[in-house]
Amino acid sequence: MIDRNHLEAIVREAGRIAHSRWPGAGHALESWDKTPGNPVSAADLEVDRFLKRELGRLLPSAAWLSEETADDKARTQSGLIWLVDPIDGTRDFVRGRDGWAVSVALVSAGRPLIGMLAAPARGEEWLAVAGQGATLNGAAIRASQRTEFAGARVPTYALPKDDSDLVAVEQPNSIALRIAMVAVDRADLVATLRWGYEWDIAAATLIAREAGAEVTDAFGRPLAYNKHDPRDFGVLVCSPAIHAEAVARLAERAKALR
């Protein structure tokens, strides 16, 4: 359908553009809050413009949905759509931390076909193609295969008292990178209990699924993409053997918060 090498080059260049503006590499950066506590930077907008132009040239028939572009609901009539977060993890980005990534997914009929994350501050490129597995820097990866829920590694700064049987590990601000941690067996469980947008997770959930992880919403239901309302309540990515217990653990909290 598309030249995959060309796609990888586009996403890699988007990562390079972002990295060339990243305060962690010593660059000055203009940033502001779109809403209180929701930062955006000049780099987000620059990368968004670059990706919209180049991905549009690569596949003109595909619609577009990005965090930094106004949503055109006509996209729902398209069989193909790019779901893009130009910089996922902007909080880490503007603070000079490395927990951010460029996230790009091509979705067909509600399901991701290709997903790529470029995290140049970490020297990482994640890629998955539906039915063909997932890679990190070109090497095949396999998701966590943990069989016991207790002791599961969770990317978080602190665990709630009710989850004291779990183990906290590094938490990048990027939800995409947290999901990718399960895909490469650096974590066993990632769960959110809030409304989140498709562009945040489309690429990463394909990477995790292709690596062998279980991927659902917070209630254990399948995720779908290019919906009229491009949100889901929560995402749950984990080792397949602990998925049922994770859903049960979250059930009452998810009902109350939703």
XYZ file of C-alpha atoms in Angstrom:
258
model
C 0.000 0.000 0.000
C 2.771 2.446 0.912
C 6.552 2.570 0.829
C 7.364 1.511 4.383
C 10.950 2.708 4.149
C 9.664 6.126 3.159
C 7.246 6.126 6.109
C 10.027 5.224 8.525
C 12.182 8.015 7.083
C 9.365 10.546 7.574
C 8.765 9.585 11.211
C 12.506 9.494 11.875
C 12.848 13.005 10.443
C 9.946 14.172 12.603
C 11.836 12.849 15.607
C 14.965 14.679 14.474
C 13.037 17.953 14.156
C 11.613 17.524 17.658
C 15.014 16.626 19.092
C 16.539 19.729 17.496
C 14.118 21.830 19.583
C 14.316 19.765 22.798
C 15.507 21.662 25.886
C 17.258 18.501 27.070
C 19.737 19.005 24.220
C 20.287 22.620 25.241
C 17.769 24.320 22.957
C 15.524 27.219 23.920
C 11.856 26.414 23.441
C 8.655 28.419 23.357
C 5.839 26.648 25.207
C 2.496 27.521 26.778
C -0.602 25.849 28.226
C -3.495 25.093 25.866
C -5.541 24.587 29.021
C -4.255 24.595 32.627
C -1.788 21.748 33.018
C -1.940 20.818 29.321
C 1.255 22.153 27.719
C 2.086 22.564 24.057
C 5.223 23.899 22.418
C 6.325 25.420 19.148
C 7.990 22.069 18.431
C 4.649 20.212 18.675
C 3.184 22.481 16.012
C 6.250 22.330 13.761
C 6.351 18.528 13.852
C 2.595 18.383 13.260
C 2.865 20.535 10.139
C 5.761 18.455 8.823
C 3.954 15.157 9.339
C 0.676 16.393 7.863
C 2.472 17.518 4.716
C 4.740 14.495 4.267
C 2.250 11.787 5.234
C -0.320 13.453 3.010
C 2.089 13.188 0.103
C 2.878 9.576 0.974
C -0.775 8.485 1.050
C -3.119 11.198 -0.271
C -6.220 9.028 0.197
C -5.818 8.828 3.982
C -7.671 11.176 6.326
C -5.970 12.902 9.243
C -6.458 13.147 13.012
C -3.830 14.729 15.210
C -3.681 16.225 18.682
C -2.550 19.559 17.245
C -4.976 19.865 14.312
C -8.688 20.739 14.403
C -10.777 17.592 13.999
C -12.595 17.301 10.670
C -15.372 14.767 11.275
C -15.401 13.956 7.548
C -12.479 11.683 8.473
C -14.975 9.075 9.692
C -16.056 8.495 6.083
C -12.520 7.503 5.105
C -11.333 3.909 5.103
C -7.805 5.029 5.905
C -6.613 7.586 8.431
C -3.356 8.780 9.964
C -3.532 9.072 13.756
C -0.706 11.297 14.947
C 0.643 12.718 18.166
C 3.533 14.929 17.056
C 5.067 14.853 20.532
C 3.476 12.447 22.998
C 4.744 13.335 26.453
C 4.999 17.090 25.992
C 5.448 17.634 29.745
C 8.681 15.653 29.679
C 9.682 17.321 26.415
C 9.375 20.906 27.677
C 11.144 20.001 30.948
C 14.107 18.512 29.107
C 13.311 14.931 30.116
C 13.551 12.053 27.656
C 10.118 10.473 28.175
C 8.558 11.659 24.898
C 8.045 10.253 21.420
C 6.638 11.037 17.993
C 3.686 8.680 17.446
C 2.264 7.792 14.022
C -0.274 5.116 13.096
C -2.061 4.267 9.873
C -5.542 2.905 10.613
C -7.864 1.016 8.264
C -11.494 0.217 9.096
C -10.923 0.997 12.759
C -7.771 -1.094 13.215
C -4.112 0.007 13.123
C -2.143 -1.339 10.161
C 1.226 0.279 10.894
C 2.483 1.987 14.027
C 5.772 3.738 14.707
C 7.240 5.597 17.675
C 10.392 7.683 17.333
C 12.013 8.488 20.676
C 15.341 10.048 19.660
C 16.188 11.312 23.157
C 16.285 7.636 24.144
C 17.784 6.358 20.903
C 14.684 4.220 20.279
C 12.559 3.484 17.213
C 9.585 1.198 17.669
C 7.723 -0.282 14.698
C 4.875 -2.727 14.138
C 2.974 -3.912 11.080
C -0.269 -5.808 11.623
C 0.385 -9.528 11.385
C 4.153 -9.075 11.080
C 5.326 -8.551 14.669
C 7.028 -5.619 16.358
C 10.589 -4.352 16.585
C 12.724 -2.009 18.656
C 15.636 -0.539 16.692
C 15.143 -3.289 14.113
C 15.231 -6.219 16.542
C 12.132 -8.343 17.162
C 10.572 -7.858 20.599
C 8.322 -9.985 22.808
C 5.935 -8.596 25.387
C 5.831 -9.482 29.058
C 4.630 -13.030 29.663
C 4.189 -12.668 33.419
C 1.716 -15.166 34.870
C 1.198 -13.766 38.399
C -0.589 -10.469 38.997
C 1.099 -9.767 42.333
C 4.527 -8.292 41.686
C 3.628 -7.008 38.220
C 5.777 -4.053 37.144
C 3.826 -0.846 36.522
C 5.300 2.407 35.130
C 4.268 4.921 37.793
C 5.694 7.432 40.237
C 3.712 5.968 43.127
C 1.260 3.113 43.595
C -2.113 3.528 45.357
C -2.482 1.701 48.655
C -4.860 -0.777 47.019
C -2.115 -1.730 44.562
C 0.705 -2.186 47.049
C 1.224 -5.744 45.766
C 2.511 -4.314 42.463
C 5.984 -2.918 41.695
C 6.603 0.642 40.477
C 9.122 1.129 37.662
C 10.192 4.148 35.579
C 7.323 6.245 34.228
C 7.937 8.306 31.084
C 5.317 11.015 30.594
C 4.445 9.544 27.177
C 1.636 6.985 27.488
C 2.852 5.530 24.194
C 6.269 4.804 25.687
C 4.699 3.298 28.811
C 2.695 0.932 26.607
C 5.843 0.129 24.629
C 7.534 -0.862 27.898
C 5.094 -3.786 28.136
C 5.864 -4.661 24.514
C 9.554 -5.076 25.290
C 9.126 -6.704 28.766
C 10.284 -3.685 30.772
C 6.844 -3.586 32.416
C 3.992 -6.037 32.876
C 0.964 -3.758 33.173
C -0.122 -0.293 32.023
C -3.600 0.948 32.892
C -5.272 4.355 32.733
C -8.619 5.290 34.222
C -9.491 8.462 32.350
C -10.763 9.538 28.955
C -7.891 9.464 26.463
C -7.510 10.168 22.773
C -6.898 7.729 19.947
C -3.784 9.547 18.738
C -2.072 8.869 22.085
C -2.285 5.099 21.838
C -2.925 3.909 18.264
C 0.704 3.237 17.334
C 1.751 1.915 20.738
C -1.168 -0.481 21.138
C -0.379 -2.055 17.765
C 3.262 -2.424 18.816
C 2.198 -4.057 22.093
C -0.350 -6.366 20.450
C 2.109 -7.463 17.767
C 4.659 -8.192 20.500
C 2.146 -10.466 22.226
C 0.497 -8.262 24.861
C -3.215 -8.103 25.639
C -4.727 -4.712 24.713
C -8.211 -3.466 25.721
C -9.959 -0.492 27.271
C -10.219 -0.250 31.073
C -13.290 -2.556 31.053
C -11.573 -5.278 29.039
C -13.295 -4.391 25.763
C -11.574 -4.147 22.355
C -10.343 -0.753 21.189
C -11.494 0.753 17.902
C -10.154 3.792 16.065
C -11.478 6.627 13.908
C -14.648 6.927 15.950
C -16.804 10.070 15.764
C -15.724 10.786 19.345
C -12.040 9.807 19.163
C -11.769 8.848 22.816
C -11.817 5.723 24.967
C -12.208 5.400 28.701
C -8.897 4.007 29.776
C -6.452 1.659 28.155
C -5.203 -1.613 29.599
C -2.078 -3.264 28.205
C -0.527 -6.212 29.979
C 0.725 -9.754 29.869
C -2.125 -11.945 28.581
C -2.092 -14.185 31.661
C -2.830 -11.325 34.082
C -5.404 -9.483 31.965
C -8.522 -10.945 33.594
C -7.208 -10.169 37.081
C -6.250 -6.648 35.987
C -9.779 -6.012 34.663
C -11.244 -7.307 37.929
C -8.903 -5.130 39.990
C -9.892 -2.016 38.041
C -13.611 -2.710 37.621
C -15.082 -0.757 40.551
C -12.686 2.155 40.107
C -13.415 2.333 36.388
C -17.194 2.341 36.937
C -16.942 5.092 39.553
C -14.622 7.309 37.523
C -16.376 6.878 34.192
